[in-house]
């Protein structure tokens, strides 16, 4: 078990963030675990049923900004995360809906020159999912998704124009995988999620474009951009484990969120790696009991 724990720790490390979900899934599929029925510790909601997870998050943040000069900032981050799955009617093309929302705050410092910046942001990922695989042991859901994201960087090194805000609205692809297993006589589940926006609209003004000018004169032409993975790459990856504890289901996970842009004459990249812990709740609409 110590060897397995070390492997899982390495998979969750920052240096392998982009492959952690796939690696964890493959590792668990190779373990001598037993399949569980749909009534195990985790299963997808039925029609008009919603499973919701409310989590607190803490981790680290990293930003690279080219304002004034190329600068790198890093620091800690805290936030809240809400995650939910909803079951639709069986006759629909997409049987499930997924929503993942978060809000976070991070103070960061530039270790080279001692400057600092503050970041605050919100994000919401919505997905409509079709079950490519669904059985007693595992579920694989795929489908289109929509992303809304907004964040603000307050650069304390510049007193003239310290605030830079950006917002993104895009559509893309989502993959949602879950695996139910039993280990050391405990029923558990592993979840892996991947979102990747492909095209949309981004609000990212140049630093020399005053916000008051845009507001007073309605000149937003230079601040609105058509975004693709070539000029505005972004993705969200999440790996989590659902664990039972005295009738309650807890979920412990790690989310890696990245967005970058080369818009408005400058470029910036923002990473957030957040460890989350939350409680899973299950809701049913009134129509379910009729």
mmCIF file of C-alpha atoms in Angstrom:
data_model
loop_
_atom_site.group_PDB
_atom_site.id
_atom_site.type_symbol
_atom_site.label_atom_id
_atom_site.label_comp_id
_atom_site.label_asym_id
_atom_site.label_seq_id
_atom_site.Cartn_x
_atom_site.Cartn_y
_atom_site.Cartn_z
ATOM 1 C CA UNK A 1 0.000 0.000 0.000
ATOM 2 C CA UNK A 2 2.852 2.415 0.685
ATOM 3 C CA UNK A 3 4.050 1.965 -2.888
ATOM 4 C CA UNK A 4 0.537 2.648 -4.232
ATOM 5 C CA UNK A 5 0.182 5.761 -2.074
ATOM 6 C CA UNK A 6 3.520 7.071 -3.347
ATOM 7 C CA UNK A 7 2.424 6.492 -6.944
ATOM 8 C CA UNK A 8 -0.873 8.342 -6.379
ATOM 9 C CA UNK A 9 1.000 11.218 -4.745
ATOM 10 C CA UNK A 10 3.356 11.463 -7.719
ATOM 11 C CA UNK A 11 0.409 11.405 -10.125
ATOM 12 C CA UNK A 12 -1.199 14.320 -8.283
ATOM 13 C CA UNK A 13 1.989 16.396 -8.226
ATOM 14 C CA UNK A 14 2.174 19.617 -10.177
ATOM 15 C CA UNK A 15 4.748 18.377 -12.620
ATOM 16 C CA UNK A 16 2.273 15.873 -14.050
ATOM 17 C CA UNK A 17 -0.946 17.849 -13.744
ATOM 18 C CA UNK A 18 -1.911 17.429 -17.384
ATOM 19 C CA UNK A 19 -1.770 13.629 -17.196
ATOM 20 C CA UNK A 20 -2.963 13.074 -13.639
ATOM 21 C CA UNK A 21 -6.572 12.179 -14.488
ATOM 22 C CA UNK A 22 -5.659 9.607 -17.127
ATOM 23 C CA UNK A 23 -2.841 8.160 -15.039
ATOM 24 C CA UNK A 24 -5.020 7.783 -11.951
ATOM 25 C CA UNK A 25 -7.754 6.096 -13.974
ATOM 26 C CA UNK A 26 -5.339 3.611 -15.539
ATOM 27 C CA UNK A 27 -3.713 2.894 -12.182
ATOM 28 C CA UNK A 28 -6.991 2.125 -10.474
ATOM 29 C CA UNK A 29 -8.135 -0.081 -13.332
ATOM 30 C CA UNK A 30 -4.983 -2.175 -12.862
ATOM 31 C CA UNK A 31 -5.490 -2.594 -9.102
ATOM 32 C CA UNK A 32 -7.196 -5.786 -7.832
ATOM 33 C CA UNK A 33 -10.429 -4.013 -6.937
ATOM 34 C CA UNK A 34 -13.945 -5.408 -7.027
ATOM 35 C CA UNK A 35 -16.792 -3.870 -8.998
ATOM 36 C CA UNK A 36 -19.685 -2.314 -7.108
ATOM 37 C CA UNK A 37 -23.362 -2.072 -7.913
ATOM 38 C CA UNK A 38 -24.997 1.206 -8.854
ATOM 39 C CA UNK A 39 -26.122 1.614 -5.226
ATOM 40 C CA UNK A 40 -22.516 1.924 -4.040
ATOM 41 C CA UNK A 41 -20.780 4.956 -2.616
ATOM 42 C CA UNK A 42 -21.172 6.909 -5.859
ATOM 43 C CA UNK A 43 -23.538 6.602 -8.802
ATOM 44 C CA UNK A 44 -25.042 8.910 -11.374
ATOM 45 C CA UNK A 45 -28.383 10.585 -10.648
ATOM 46 C CA UNK A 46 -31.589 9.323 -12.165
ATOM 47 C CA UNK A 47 -34.286 11.422 -13.855
ATOM 48 C CA UNK A 48 -35.006 14.659 -11.934
ATOM 49 C CA UNK A 49 -32.346 13.841 -9.373
ATOM 50 C CA UNK A 50 -29.348 16.032 -8.534
ATOM 51 C CA UNK A 51 -26.090 15.166 -6.796
ATOM 52 C CA UNK A 52 -24.275 18.190 -5.409
ATOM 53 C CA UNK A 53 -20.875 18.620 -3.786
ATOM 54 C CA UNK A 54 -19.922 21.751 -1.858
ATOM 55 C CA UNK A 55 -16.185 22.022 -1.217
ATOM 56 C CA UNK A 56 -13.621 24.353 0.280
ATOM 57 C CA UNK A 57 -10.429 24.719 -1.723
ATOM 58 C CA UNK A 58 -6.855 25.683 -0.945
ATOM 59 C CA UNK A 59 -3.724 25.489 -3.020
ATOM 60 C CA UNK A 60 -1.303 27.557 -5.024
ATOM 61 C CA UNK A 61 -1.451 29.997 -7.920
ATOM 62 C CA UNK A 62 0.979 31.104 -10.598
ATOM 63 C CA UNK A 63 0.745 33.980 -13.049
ATOM 64 C CA UNK A 64 2.975 35.229 -15.848
ATOM 65 C CA UNK A 65 2.185 38.752 -16.975
ATOM 66 C CA UNK A 66 3.998 40.845 -19.610
ATOM 67 C CA UNK A 67 2.846 44.239 -18.381
ATOM 68 C CA UNK A 68 5.830 46.650 -18.129
ATOM 69 C CA UNK A 69 8.119 43.610 -18.420
ATOM 70 C CA UNK A 70 7.720 39.869 -18.286
ATOM 71 C CA UNK A 71 7.065 39.039 -14.627
ATOM 72 C CA UNK A 72 6.244 35.844 -12.807
ATOM 73 C CA UNK A 73 4.191 35.703 -9.660
ATOM 74 C CA UNK A 74 3.304 32.831 -7.369
ATOM 75 C CA UNK A 75 1.522 32.418 -4.060
ATOM 76 C CA UNK A 76 -1.266 30.621 -2.233
ATOM 77 C CA UNK A 77 -4.948 30.530 -3.143
ATOM 78 C CA UNK A 78 -8.228 29.865 -1.339
ATOM 79 C CA UNK A 79 -11.741 29.442 -2.645
ATOM 80 C CA UNK A 80 -15.104 27.690 -2.712
ATOM 81 C CA UNK A 81 -16.296 25.149 -5.258
ATOM 82 C CA UNK A 82 -19.771 23.883 -6.134
ATOM 83 C CA UNK A 83 -20.172 20.776 -8.292
ATOM 84 C CA UNK A 84 -23.387 19.098 -9.385
ATOM 85 C CA UNK A 85 -24.758 16.396 -11.684
ATOM 86 C CA UNK A 86 -28.419 16.345 -12.803
ATOM 87 C CA UNK A 87 -30.289 13.502 -14.464
ATOM 88 C CA UNK A 88 -32.528 14.324 -17.442
ATOM 89 C CA UNK A 89 -35.271 12.313 -19.109
ATOM 90 C CA UNK A 90 -33.987 9.032 -20.586
ATOM 91 C CA UNK A 91 -35.353 9.900 -24.039
ATOM 92 C CA UNK A 92 -33.111 12.955 -24.351
ATOM 93 C CA UNK A 93 -29.929 12.918 -26.394
ATOM 94 C CA UNK A 94 -27.958 14.199 -23.414
ATOM 95 C CA UNK A 95 -28.930 12.275 -20.298
ATOM 96 C CA UNK A 96 -26.992 14.354 -17.773
ATOM 97 C CA UNK A 97 -26.058 17.914 -16.988
ATOM 98 C CA UNK A 98 -22.932 18.975 -15.120
ATOM 99 C CA UNK A 99 -22.125 22.286 -13.468
ATOM 100 C CA UNK A 100 -18.821 23.208 -11.833
ATOM 101 C CA UNK A 101 -18.535 26.667 -10.311
ATOM 102 C CA UNK A 102 -15.777 28.218 -8.246
ATOM 103 C CA UNK A 103 -14.657 31.489 -6.730
ATOM 104 C CA UNK A 104 -11.100 32.093 -5.570
ATOM 105 C CA UNK A 105 -8.687 34.699 -4.261
ATOM 106 C CA UNK A 106 -4.901 34.655 -4.387
ATOM 107 C CA UNK A 107 -2.157 37.064 -3.265
ATOM 108 C CA UNK A 108 1.032 36.501 -5.267
ATOM 109 C CA UNK A 109 4.546 37.924 -5.159
ATOM 110 C CA UNK A 110 7.315 38.366 -7.672
ATOM 111 C CA UNK A 111 10.345 36.774 -6.051
ATOM 112 C CA UNK A 112 12.789 38.486 -8.401
ATOM 113 C CA UNK A 113 12.018 42.119 -7.563
ATOM 114 C CA UNK A 114 9.707 41.857 -4.567
ATOM 115 C CA UNK A 115 6.606 43.187 -6.344
ATOM 116 C CA UNK A 116 3.193 41.685 -5.755
ATOM 117 C CA UNK A 117 -0.184 41.216 -7.403
ATOM 118 C CA UNK A 118 -3.611 40.144 -6.215
ATOM 119 C CA UNK A 119 -5.889 37.864 -8.220
ATOM 120 C CA UNK A 120 -9.612 37.265 -7.771
ATOM 121 C CA UNK A 121 -11.819 35.313 -10.104
ATOM 122 C CA UNK A 122 -14.933 33.294 -10.747
ATOM 123 C CA UNK A 123 -15.548 30.474 -13.195
ATOM 124 C CA UNK A 124 -18.465 28.334 -14.273
ATOM 125 C CA UNK A 125 -18.332 25.262 -16.514
ATOM 126 C CA UNK A 126 -21.601 23.826 -17.837
ATOM 127 C CA UNK A 127 -21.835 20.554 -19.733
ATOM 128 C CA UNK A 128 -24.480 18.376 -21.390
ATOM 129 C CA UNK A 129 -23.334 14.785 -21.304
ATOM 130 C CA UNK A 130 -24.087 11.598 -23.195
ATOM 131 C CA UNK A 131 -23.200 8.222 -21.610
ATOM 132 C CA UNK A 132 -20.662 6.537 -23.875
ATOM 133 C CA UNK A 133 -20.081 3.858 -21.198
ATOM 134 C CA UNK A 134 -22.302 3.115 -18.229
ATOM 135 C CA UNK A 135 -22.230 -0.082 -16.186
ATOM 136 C CA UNK A 136 -21.899 -1.237 -12.583
ATOM 137 C CA UNK A 137 -18.224 -0.359 -12.420
ATOM 138 C CA UNK A 138 -17.619 2.744 -14.508
ATOM 139 C CA UNK A 139 -19.228 5.649 -16.356
ATOM 140 C CA UNK A 140 -17.812 7.632 -19.246
ATOM 141 C CA UNK A 141 -19.758 10.751 -20.196
ATOM 142 C CA UNK A 142 -18.888 13.066 -23.071
ATOM 143 C CA UNK A 143 -20.558 16.106 -24.559
ATOM 144 C CA UNK A 144 -20.452 19.821 -25.331
ATOM 145 C CA UNK A 145 -19.699 22.363 -22.639
ATOM 146 C CA UNK A 146 -19.781 26.097 -22.064
ATOM 147 C CA UNK A 147 -17.273 28.090 -20.051
ATOM 148 C CA UNK A 148 -17.655 31.443 -18.358
ATOM 149 C CA UNK A 149 -14.650 32.878 -16.582
ATOM 150 C CA UNK A 150 -13.726 36.295 -15.233
ATOM 151 C CA UNK A 151 -10.696 37.371 -13.246
ATOM 152 C CA UNK A 152 -8.954 40.508 -12.103
ATOM 153 C CA UNK A 153 -5.253 41.097 -11.543
ATOM 154 C CA UNK A 154 -4.341 44.028 -9.329
ATOM 155 C CA UNK A 155 -0.698 44.833 -9.954
ATOM 156 C CA UNK A 156 0.674 46.709 -6.952
ATOM 157 C CA UNK A 157 3.824 47.707 -8.850
ATOM 158 C CA UNK A 158 1.955 50.192 -11.032
ATOM 159 C CA UNK A 159 -0.026 53.062 -9.515
ATOM 160 C CA UNK A 160 -1.238 54.557 -12.820
ATOM 161 C CA UNK A 161 -3.204 51.638 -14.240
ATOM 162 C CA UNK A 162 -2.908 48.775 -11.762
ATOM 163 C CA UNK A 163 -6.074 46.809 -12.539
ATOM 164 C CA UNK A 164 -6.395 44.431 -15.460
ATOM 165 C CA UNK A 165 -9.609 42.475 -15.900
ATOM 166 C CA UNK A 166 -10.542 39.788 -18.372
ATOM 167 C CA UNK A 167 -13.607 37.710 -19.141
ATOM 168 C CA UNK A 168 -14.248 34.715 -21.360
ATOM 169 C CA UNK A 169 -17.335 33.014 -22.765
ATOM 170 C CA UNK A 170 -16.680 29.933 -24.868
ATOM 171 C CA UNK A 171 -18.005 26.566 -25.937
ATOM 172 C CA UNK A 172 -16.017 23.361 -26.002
ATOM 173 C CA UNK A 173 -15.753 19.707 -25.046
ATOM 174 C CA UNK A 174 -16.116 17.931 -21.716
ATOM 175 C CA UNK A 175 -15.224 14.404 -20.582
ATOM 176 C CA UNK A 176 -16.457 12.994 -17.270
ATOM 177 C CA UNK A 177 -15.216 9.617 -16.038
ATOM 178 C CA UNK A 178 -16.023 7.778 -12.804
ATOM 179 C CA UNK A 179 -14.855 4.407 -11.484
ATOM 180 C CA UNK A 180 -16.387 2.560 -8.534
ATOM 181 C CA UNK A 181 -14.188 0.153 -6.621
ATOM 182 C CA UNK A 182 -13.597 -1.453 -3.263
ATOM 183 C CA UNK A 183 -10.233 -1.210 -1.515
ATOM 184 C CA UNK A 184 -9.414 -2.564 1.939
ATOM 185 C CA UNK A 185 -13.121 -3.393 2.410
ATOM 186 C CA UNK A 186 -14.135 0.219 1.822
ATOM 187 C CA UNK A 187 -16.369 1.233 -1.053
ATOM 188 C CA UNK A 188 -14.860 4.171 -2.930
ATOM 189 C CA UNK A 189 -15.080 5.945 -6.249
ATOM 190 C CA UNK A 190 -12.678 7.885 -8.414
ATOM 191 C CA UNK A 191 -13.775 10.768 -10.656
ATOM 192 C CA UNK A 192 -11.838 12.469 -13.423
ATOM 193 C CA UNK A 193 -13.078 15.486 -15.367
ATOM 194 C CA UNK A 194 -11.644 17.418 -18.283
ATOM 195 C CA UNK A 195 -13.000 20.626 -19.849
ATOM 196 C CA UNK A 196 -11.488 22.277 -22.903
ATOM 197 C CA UNK A 197 -13.091 25.389 -24.485
ATOM 198 C CA UNK A 198 -12.614 25.561 -28.247
ATOM 199 C CA UNK A 199 -14.100 28.850 -29.447
ATOM 200 C CA UNK A 200 -15.790 31.895 -28.012
ATOM 201 C CA UNK A 201 -15.526 35.560 -27.120
ATOM 202 C CA UNK A 202 -12.967 37.157 -24.837
ATOM 203 C CA UNK A 203 -12.868 40.552 -23.126
ATOM 204 C CA UNK A 204 -9.208 41.499 -22.704
ATOM 205 C CA UNK A 205 -8.351 45.194 -23.133
ATOM 206 C CA UNK A 206 -4.858 46.499 -23.686
ATOM 207 C CA UNK A 207 -3.197 48.071 -20.679
ATOM 208 C CA UNK A 208 -3.081 51.474 -22.370
ATOM 209 C CA UNK A 209 -6.858 51.369 -23.018
ATOM 210 C CA UNK A 210 -8.546 53.101 -20.052
ATOM 211 C CA UNK A 211 -11.689 51.469 -18.725
ATOM 212 C CA UNK A 212 -13.374 54.851 -18.187
ATOM 213 C CA UNK A 213 -12.902 55.587 -21.905
ATOM 214 C CA UNK A 214 -14.612 52.349 -22.905
ATOM 215 C CA UNK A 215 -17.458 53.015 -20.464
ATOM 216 C CA UNK A 216 -18.049 56.644 -21.450
ATOM 217 C CA UNK A 217 -17.706 56.220 -25.209
ATOM 218 C CA UNK A 218 -18.707 52.614 -25.698
ATOM 219 C CA UNK A 219 -15.464 51.842 -27.487
ATOM 220 C CA UNK A 220 -15.136 48.095 -26.854
ATOM 221 C CA UNK A 221 -13.857 47.120 -30.299
ATOM 222 C CA UNK A 222 -10.237 46.683 -29.253
ATOM 223 C CA UNK A 223 -11.178 44.825 -26.080
ATOM 224 C CA UNK A 224 -13.401 42.109 -27.586
ATOM 225 C CA UNK A 225 -11.671 39.208 -29.307
ATOM 226 C CA UNK A 226 -12.645 35.961 -30.960
ATOM 227 C CA UNK A 227 -10.840 33.302 -28.950
ATOM 228 C CA UNK A 228 -9.560 29.867 -29.915
ATOM 229 C CA UNK A 229 -7.000 27.476 -28.371
ATOM 230 C CA UNK A 230 -4.366 29.235 -30.502
ATOM 231 C CA UNK A 231 -4.721 32.687 -28.936
ATOM 232 C CA UNK A 232 -6.528 31.798 -25.705
ATOM 233 C CA UNK A 233 -5.714 28.265 -24.515
ATOM 234 C CA UNK A 234 -7.616 27.053 -21.465
ATOM 235 C CA UNK A 235 -8.587 23.831 -19.726
ATOM 236 C CA UNK A 236 -9.776 22.500 -16.404
ATOM 237 C CA UNK A 237 -8.789 19.093 -15.048
ATOM 238 C CA UNK A 238 -10.129 17.579 -11.858
ATOM 239 C CA UNK A 239 -9.394 14.300 -10.085
ATOM 240 C CA UNK A 240 -11.339 13.345 -6.965
ATOM 241 C CA UNK A 241 -12.071 10.396 -4.694
ATOM 242 C CA UNK A 242 -15.429 9.803 -3.027
ATOM 243 C CA UNK A 243 -15.077 8.228 0.432
ATOM 244 C CA UNK A 244 -17.807 7.010 2.820
ATOM 245 C CA UNK A 245 -17.760 8.102 6.444
ATOM 246 C CA UNK A 246 -20.591 7.057 8.797
ATOM 247 C CA UNK A 247 -23.346 7.447 6.262
ATOM 248 C CA UNK A 248 -21.870 10.609 4.719
ATOM 249 C CA UNK A 249 -19.946 10.801 1.468
ATOM 250 C CA UNK A 250 -16.903 13.030 1.415
ATOM 251 C CA UNK A 251 -15.033 13.970 -1.712
ATOM 252 C CA UNK A 252 -11.343 14.807 -1.702
ATOM 253 C CA UNK A 253 -9.816 16.034 -4.917
ATOM 254 C CA UNK A 254 -7.426 18.225 -6.839
ATOM 255 C CA UNK A 255 -8.374 20.716 -9.549
ATOM 256 C CA UNK A 256 -5.932 22.236 -12.011
ATOM 257 C CA UNK A 257 -7.264 25.259 -13.869
ATOM 258 C CA UNK A 258 -5.281 27.073 -16.563
ATOM 259 C CA UNK A 259 -6.089 29.951 -18.861
ATOM 260 C CA UNK A 260 -3.785 32.061 -20.983
ATOM 261 C CA UNK A 261 -4.212 34.722 -23.606
ATOM 262 C CA UNK A 262 -2.268 36.660 -26.164
ATOM 263 C CA UNK A 263 -4.899 39.340 -26.580
ATOM 264 C CA UNK A 264 -4.897 43.116 -26.356
ATOM 265 C CA UNK A 265 -1.224 43.474 -27.199
ATOM 266 C CA UNK A 266 0.008 41.603 -24.139
ATOM 267 C CA UNK A 267 0.024 38.061 -22.881
ATOM 268 C CA UNK A 268 -0.578 36.428 -19.549
ATOM 269 C CA UNK A 269 -0.936 32.926 -18.166
ATOM 270 C CA UNK A 270 -2.685 31.972 -14.947
ATOM 271 C CA UNK A 271 -2.530 28.571 -13.225
ATOM 272 C CA UNK A 272 -4.490 27.534 -10.141
ATOM 273 C CA UNK A 273 -3.884 24.194 -8.434
ATOM 274 C CA UNK A 274 -6.452 23.636 -5.679
ATOM 275 C CA UNK A 275 -6.950 20.777 -3.234
ATOM 276 C CA UNK A 276 -10.625 20.410 -2.371
ATOM 277 C CA UNK A 277 -12.620 18.642 0.324
ATOM 278 C CA UNK A 278 -16.381 18.626 0.460
ATOM 279 C CA UNK A 279 -19.559 16.764 1.305
ATOM 280 C CA UNK A 280 -21.788 15.100 -1.304
ATOM 281 C CA UNK A 281 -25.539 15.697 -1.071
ATOM 282 C CA UNK A 282 -28.342 14.153 -3.110
ATOM 283 C CA UNK A 283 -31.529 16.032 -4.025
ATOM 284 C CA UNK A 284 -34.778 14.995 -5.698
ATOM 285 C CA UNK A 285 -37.457 17.198 -7.217
ATOM 286 C CA UNK A 286 -41.108 16.806 -6.150
ATOM 287 C CA UNK A 287 -41.913 15.257 -9.500
ATOM 288 C CA UNK A 288 -39.696 12.312 -8.572
ATOM 289 C CA UNK A 289 -42.133 11.136 -5.869
ATOM 290 C CA UNK A 290 -45.316 11.550 -7.879
#
